[in-house]
Tab-separated table of C-alpha atoms in Angstrom:
chain	number	residue	atom	x	y	z
A	1	MET	CA	-20.175	-8.022	-29.216
A	2	ALA	CA	-16.790	-9.619	-29.985
A	3	ILE	CA	-14.344	-9.278	-27.097
A	4	THR	CA	-11.092	-8.356	-28.831
A	5	ALA	CA	-7.592	-8.452	-27.358
A	6	ALA	CA	-7.413	-4.663	-27.822
A	7	LEU	CA	-10.565	-4.215	-25.722
A	8	VAL	CA	-9.178	-6.463	-22.975
A	9	LYS	CA	-5.883	-4.527	-23.004
A	10	GLU	CA	-7.714	-1.191	-22.742
A	11	LEU	CA	-9.687	-2.428	-19.725
A	12	ARG	CA	-6.513	-3.777	-18.097
A	13	ASP	CA	-4.707	-0.471	-18.658
A	14	THR	CA	-7.651	1.483	-17.249
A	15	THR	CA	-8.254	-0.627	-14.136
A	16	GLY	CA	-5.062	-2.563	-13.410
A	17	ALA	CA	-7.084	-5.802	-13.379
A	18	GLY	CA	-5.620	-9.116	-14.578
A	19	MET	CA	-6.113	-10.304	-18.153
A	20	MET	CA	-8.584	-13.099	-17.335
A	21	ASP	CA	-10.572	-10.852	-14.987
A	22	ALA	CA	-10.726	-8.137	-17.642
A	23	LYS	CA	-11.894	-10.642	-20.257
A	24	LYS	CA	-14.554	-12.065	-17.901
A	25	ALA	CA	-15.788	-8.552	-17.051
A	26	LEU	CA	-16.181	-7.682	-20.730
A	27	THR	CA	-17.906	-10.995	-21.434
A	28	GLU	CA	-20.330	-10.451	-18.528
A	29	THR	CA	-21.173	-6.934	-19.743
A	30	ASP	CA	-21.288	-7.652	-23.485
A	31	GLY	CA	-18.239	-5.497	-24.174
A	32	ASP	CA	-19.552	-2.354	-22.435
A	33	MET	CA	-16.371	-0.697	-21.096
A	34	GLU	CA	-18.019	1.444	-18.383
A	35	ALA	CA	-20.145	-1.489	-17.175
A	36	ALA	CA	-17.052	-3.742	-17.186
A	37	ILE	CA	-15.182	-1.243	-14.993
A	38	ASP	CA	-18.106	-1.224	-12.556
A	39	TRP	CA	-18.229	-5.061	-12.611
A	40	LEU	CA	-14.539	-5.279	-11.717
A	41	ARG	CA	-14.905	-2.726	-8.927
A	42	THR	CA	-17.912	-4.580	-7.529
A	43	LYS	CA	-15.794	-7.732	-7.347
A	44	GLY	CA	-12.930	-5.781	-5.741
A	45	LEU	CA	-10.718	-6.440	-8.764
A	46	ALA	CA	-10.146	-2.822	-9.762
A	47	LYS	CA	-9.601	0.512	-8.113
A	48	ALA	CA	-11.732	3.587	-8.879
A	49	ALA	CA	-12.083	3.956	-12.628
A	50	LYS	CA	-9.468	6.061	-14.341
A	51	LYS	CA	-9.793	7.418	-17.814
A	52	SER	CA	-7.188	6.098	-20.195
A	53	GLY	CA	-5.757	9.576	-20.666
A	54	ARG	CA	-5.228	9.174	-24.417
A	55	THR	CA	-6.051	12.453	-26.094
A	56	ALA	CA	-6.389	13.382	-29.732
A	57	ALA	CA	-6.079	17.136	-29.364
A	58	GLU	CA	-2.964	19.117	-28.600
A	59	GLY	CA	-2.817	22.895	-28.296
A	60	LEU	CA	-3.169	25.276	-25.367
A	61	VAL	CA	-5.494	26.399	-22.603
A	62	ALA	CA	-5.283	30.139	-21.905
A	63	VAL	CA	-6.586	31.911	-18.796
A	64	LYS	CA	-7.216	35.598	-18.205
A	65	VAL	CA	-8.685	37.555	-15.301
A	66	GLU	CA	-10.057	41.094	-15.342
A	67	GLY	CA	-11.603	42.354	-12.127
A	68	GLY	CA	-13.991	39.749	-10.758
A	69	LYS	CA	-14.257	37.830	-14.015
A	70	GLY	CA	-11.996	35.034	-15.205
A	71	ILE	CA	-12.085	33.130	-18.479
A	72	ALA	CA	-10.412	29.959	-19.711
A	73	VAL	CA	-10.324	28.944	-23.379
A	74	GLU	CA	-9.012	25.823	-25.110
A	75	VAL	CA	-7.652	26.103	-28.643
A	76	ASN	CA	-6.627	22.798	-30.209
A	77	SER	CA	-4.035	21.879	-32.798
A	78	GLU	CA	-3.015	18.522	-34.224
A	79	THR	CA	0.482	18.395	-32.711
A	80	ASP	CA	2.217	19.555	-29.572
A	81	PHE	CA	4.799	21.229	-31.824
A	82	VAL	CA	2.229	23.846	-32.879
A	83	GLY	CA	1.422	24.531	-29.214
A	84	LYS	CA	5.017	25.749	-28.873
A	85	ASN	CA	4.768	27.914	-32.002
A	86	ALA	CA	4.985	31.665	-31.147
A	87	GLU	CA	2.491	32.537	-33.906
A	88	PHE	CA	-0.064	30.075	-32.514
A	89	GLN	CA	0.534	31.312	-28.943
A	90	GLU	CA	0.005	34.914	-30.008
A	91	MET	CA	-3.326	33.981	-31.606
A	92	VAL	CA	-4.464	32.070	-28.497
A	93	GLY	CA	-3.529	35.058	-26.315
A	94	LYS	CA	-5.639	37.396	-28.469
A	95	ILE	CA	-8.575	34.966	-28.370
A	96	ALA	CA	-8.344	34.889	-24.555
A	97	GLY	CA	-8.351	38.694	-24.519
A	98	ALA	CA	-11.511	38.749	-26.646
A	99	ALA	CA	-13.144	36.121	-24.408
A	100	VAL	CA	-13.219	38.484	-21.412
A	101	ALA	CA	-15.844	40.620	-23.183
A	102	VAL	CA	-18.227	37.724	-24.002
A	103	ASP	CA	-20.109	35.049	-22.084
A	104	ASP	CA	-20.134	31.905	-24.218
A	105	LEU	CA	-18.327	29.999	-26.966
A	106	ASP	CA	-20.622	31.053	-29.833
A	107	ALA	CA	-20.214	34.725	-28.932
A	108	LEU	CA	-16.447	34.265	-28.771
A	109	LYS	CA	-16.312	32.642	-32.223
A	110	ALA	CA	-18.186	35.656	-33.602
A	111	ALA	CA	-16.163	38.249	-31.623
A	112	ASP	CA	-14.078	40.823	-33.493
A	113	LEU	CA	-10.327	40.295	-33.620
A	114	GLY	CA	-8.700	43.003	-35.711
A	115	GLY	CA	-11.482	43.240	-38.288
A	116	LYS	CA	-12.129	39.496	-38.567
A	117	THR	CA	-14.165	37.162	-36.385
A	118	VAL	CA	-12.252	34.807	-34.100
A	119	GLU	CA	-13.455	31.917	-36.264
A	120	GLU	CA	-12.084	33.597	-39.400
A	121	VAL	CA	-8.742	34.259	-37.691
A	122	ILE	CA	-8.440	30.554	-36.803
A	123	THR	CA	-9.339	29.518	-40.370
A	124	ALA	CA	-6.648	31.838	-41.747
A	125	LYS	CA	-4.093	30.463	-39.271
A	126	ILE	CA	-4.882	26.899	-40.403
A	127	ALA	CA	-3.826	27.953	-43.886
A	128	THR	CA	-0.553	29.566	-42.774
A	129	ILE	CA	0.532	26.979	-40.164
A	130	GLY	CA	-0.794	24.002	-42.146
A	131	GLU	CA	-2.485	22.175	-39.287
A	132	ASN	CA	-6.110	21.785	-38.350
A	133	MET	CA	-7.117	23.918	-35.354
A	134	SER	CA	-10.307	24.538	-33.430
A	135	LEU	CA	-11.648	26.697	-30.641
A	136	ARG	CA	-13.090	23.911	-28.525
A	137	ARG	CA	-14.185	25.264	-25.138
A	138	MET	CA	-14.648	28.382	-23.078
A	139	ALA	CA	-15.440	28.691	-19.373
A	140	VAL	CA	-16.319	31.777	-17.331
A	141	LEU	CA	-15.974	32.218	-13.565
A	142	GLU	CA	-16.999	35.265	-11.553
A	143	GLY	CA	-16.517	36.167	-7.895
A	144	GLU	CA	-15.295	38.760	-5.428
A	145	THR	CA	-11.743	37.606	-6.137
A	146	VAL	CA	-10.805	35.426	-9.102
A	147	VAL	CA	-7.333	33.892	-9.341
A	148	SER	CA	-5.787	32.040	-12.292
A	149	TYR	CA	-3.058	29.434	-12.516
A	150	VAL	CA	-1.474	27.609	-15.442
A	151	HIS	CA	0.236	24.267	-14.947
A	152	ASN	CA	3.066	23.340	-17.322
A	153	ALA	CA	2.996	26.817	-18.884
A	154	ALA	CA	4.181	27.181	-22.489
A	155	THR	CA	4.222	30.962	-22.103
A	156	GLU	CA	2.586	33.459	-19.764
A	157	GLY	CA	-1.084	32.679	-19.134
A	158	MET	CA	-1.293	29.528	-21.242
A	159	GLY	CA	-0.278	25.895	-21.058
A	160	LYS	CA	-1.621	22.357	-20.767
A	161	ILE	CA	-3.885	22.929	-17.723
A	162	GLY	CA	-5.620	26.210	-16.892
A	163	VAL	CA	-7.387	26.808	-13.578
A	164	LEU	CA	-9.600	29.599	-12.229
A	165	VAL	CA	-10.638	29.858	-8.576
A	166	ALA	CA	-13.255	32.262	-7.186
A	167	LEU	CA	-13.138	33.429	-3.581
A	168	LYS	CA	-15.392	35.388	-1.267
A	169	GLY	CA	-12.823	37.620	0.394
A	170	ASP	CA	-9.434	38.888	-0.705
A	171	ASN	CA	-6.475	36.531	-0.433
A	172	GLU	CA	-4.915	35.980	-3.860
A	173	ALA	CA	-1.950	34.022	-2.463
A	174	PHE	CA	-4.302	31.465	-0.920
A	175	GLY	CA	-6.431	31.427	-4.076
A	176	ARG	CA	-3.358	30.532	-6.097
A	177	GLN	CA	-2.599	27.647	-3.714
A	178	VAL	CA	-6.156	26.341	-4.181
A	179	ALA	CA	-5.775	26.687	-7.960
A	180	MET	CA	-2.572	24.602	-7.795
A	181	HIS	CA	-4.492	22.015	-5.734
A	182	VAL	CA	-7.256	21.916	-8.379
A	183	ALA	CA	-4.690	21.461	-11.158
A	184	ALA	CA	-3.077	18.544	-9.316
A	185	VAL	CA	-6.098	16.755	-7.839
A	186	ASN	CA	-8.836	17.507	-10.414
A	187	PRO	CA	-11.911	17.496	-8.115
A	188	ALA	CA	-15.257	16.503	-9.629
A	189	SER	CA	-17.158	19.427	-8.076
A	190	LEU	CA	-16.946	22.236	-5.517
A	191	GLY	CA	-19.124	20.513	-2.923
A	192	GLU	CA	-21.525	17.623	-2.483
A	193	ALA	CA	-24.505	19.651	-3.753
A	194	ASP	CA	-22.726	20.289	-7.092
A	195	LEU	CA	-21.870	16.659	-7.813
A	196	ASP	CA	-23.406	14.962	-10.831
A	197	PRO	CA	-26.332	12.951	-9.331
A	198	GLU	CA	-25.642	10.079	-11.758
A	199	LEU	CA	-22.086	9.795	-10.411
A	200	VAL	CA	-23.392	9.598	-6.832
A	201	VAL	CA	-26.019	6.969	-7.710
A	202	ARG	CA	-23.497	4.889	-9.638
A	203	GLU	CA	-20.906	5.007	-6.860
A	204	LYS	CA	-23.488	4.099	-4.201
A	205	ALA	CA	-24.619	1.108	-6.287
A	206	ILE	CA	-21.037	-0.146	-6.549
A	207	LEU	CA	-20.340	0.368	-2.825
A	208	THR	CA	-23.647	-1.308	-1.898
A	209	GLU	CA	-22.807	-4.367	-4.005
A	210	GLN	CA	-19.318	-4.540	-2.497
A	211	ALA	CA	-20.744	-4.332	1.033
A	212	ARG	CA	-23.356	-7.024	0.361
A	213	GLU	CA	-20.692	-9.396	-0.927
A	214	SER	CA	-19.067	-9.199	2.520
A	215	GLY	CA	-21.945	-11.328	3.849
A	216	LYS	CA	-22.292	-9.192	6.993
A	217	PRO	CA	-25.632	-8.393	8.702
A	218	GLU	CA	-27.866	-5.748	7.065
A	219	GLN	CA	-27.343	-3.139	9.813
A	220	VAL	CA	-23.571	-3.494	9.482
A	221	ILE	CA	-23.832	-3.243	5.688
A	222	GLU	CA	-25.790	0.036	5.984
A	223	LYS	CA	-23.053	1.536	8.175
A	224	MET	CA	-20.379	0.312	5.757
A	225	ILE	CA	-22.140	1.984	2.844
A	226	GLU	CA	-22.622	5.214	4.807
A	227	GLY	CA	-18.949	5.340	5.792
A	228	ARG	CA	-17.682	4.550	2.310
A	229	MET	CA	-19.957	7.144	0.678
A	230	LYS	CA	-18.710	9.763	3.143
A	231	LYS	CA	-15.126	8.888	2.198
A	232	PHE	CA	-15.979	9.012	-1.513
A	233	LEU	CA	-17.576	12.468	-1.216
A	234	SER	CA	-14.568	13.820	0.671
A	235	GLU	CA	-12.244	12.520	-2.039
A	236	VAL	CA	-14.056	13.952	-5.081
A	237	THR	CA	-15.312	17.348	-3.838
A	238	LEU	CA	-12.873	20.255	-3.654
A	239	LEU	CA	-14.076	21.538	-0.284
A	240	GLY	CA	-13.906	18.053	1.265
A	241	GLN	CA	-10.462	17.113	-0.072
A	242	SER	CA	-7.291	17.197	2.011
A	243	PHE	CA	-5.485	20.389	1.034
A	244	VAL	CA	-2.264	19.530	-0.819
A	245	ILE	CA	-0.435	22.403	0.902
A	246	ASN	CA	-1.495	21.163	4.363
A	247	PRO	CA	-3.058	17.659	4.286
A	248	ASP	CA	-4.139	17.983	7.936
A	249	LEU	CA	-6.865	20.374	6.783
A	250	THR	CA	-9.605	20.084	4.203
A	251	VAL	CA	-9.709	22.828	1.575
A	252	ALA	CA	-12.795	24.271	3.313
A	253	GLN	CA	-10.955	24.369	6.658
A	254	ALA	CA	-7.857	25.919	5.085
A	255	ALA	CA	-10.034	28.578	3.437
A	256	ALA	CA	-11.649	29.431	6.794
A	257	GLU	CA	-8.196	29.820	8.347
A	258	ALA	CA	-7.197	32.075	5.432
A	259	GLY	CA	-10.282	34.229	6.043
A	260	VAL	CA	-11.980	33.443	2.728
A	261	GLU	CA	-14.571	31.121	1.203
A	262	VAL	CA	-14.008	29.202	-2.029
A	263	THR	CA	-17.106	29.819	-4.164
A	264	GLY	CA	-16.184	28.149	-7.452
A	265	PHE	CA	-13.507	26.776	-9.749
A	266	VAL	CA	-12.843	25.926	-13.384
A	267	ARG	CA	-10.254	23.452	-14.646
A	268	LEU	CA	-9.585	22.917	-18.355
A	269	GLU	CA	-6.987	20.461	-19.601
A	270	VAL	CA	-5.901	20.299	-23.218
A	271	GLY	CA	-7.559	17.447	-25.102
A	272	GLU	CA	-9.585	16.299	-22.095
A	273	GLY	CA	-12.188	13.719	-23.081
A	274	ILE	CA	-11.076	13.378	-26.702
A	275	GLU	CA	-9.735	9.972	-27.670
A	276	LYS	CA	-6.933	9.737	-30.187
A	277	GLU	CA	-7.221	7.098	-32.883
A	278	THR	CA	-4.191	4.887	-32.415
A	279	GLU	CA	-2.857	2.186	-34.674
A	280	ASP	CA	-0.646	-0.740	-33.773
A	281	PHE	CA	2.922	0.055	-34.935
A	282	ALA	CA	3.308	-3.321	-36.686
A	283	ALA	CA	0.007	-2.764	-38.517
A	284	GLU	CA	1.186	0.724	-39.501
A	285	VAL	CA	4.443	-0.708	-40.948
A	286	ALA	CA	2.520	-3.446	-42.766
A	287	LYS	CA	0.160	-0.889	-44.270
A	288	ALA	CA	3.112	1.242	-45.426
A	289	ALA	CA	4.759	-1.839	-46.999
A	290	GLN	CA	1.573	-2.673	-48.897
A	291	GLY	CA	1.436	0.911	-50.206
């Protein structure tokens, strides 16, 4: 695979590695971005991989809680301008209301909204607003107590990041603090048992390679790996993380002090995981000139 300047720049932006290191990593891995990130981390030339953060979709995430059930839905638009449109916000609010009565995305698309299905309502709104829209995701969370939080709210109950937190016990104020923590820190899972096994295997492989490159004796290497994996698990799991409200405690310890147990969470961020097609500004101007 050809290693382009754009590919090198993307790897540099993602990892903070130098240009030559980024180019060598891509060359060594035949242009595979994920493998190149791992190669750089193995060599100690990059920090933990970060996603580039470029997103194609704008729009809103809406959250709603009724009793012990919370829902979060993501409705996308092409531009952020539409996300601020009162007509669009009203539609998203109604979709969130309908979501409480269903359990999955397909059922929500088919749900009744004033005599039309949700999908039909969105199609009609595309025609009136003049922008493509889609109902992308829905998440459900149930528990004894479910608390919602919206970060960067555009209006009540909807914004760029929507969070639900489920508790065993009744302490909504604490639940809201945990939801704010989730919005800010974006944990990978509730606890170690919920982590994606592939993520754990991949991280252990990287840490093992790093430890072996130290040249230390095998028994020392094993302890290094054990210690680093323990640190990794505490950093990516909600219950193991230092609580943003009181960093002296983990979230699990803070919950115990608050007399509750955190049993689950949901975090949806607008456009998460969708890459926007970008074009170099000079190329864009050149294309316009040719037209």
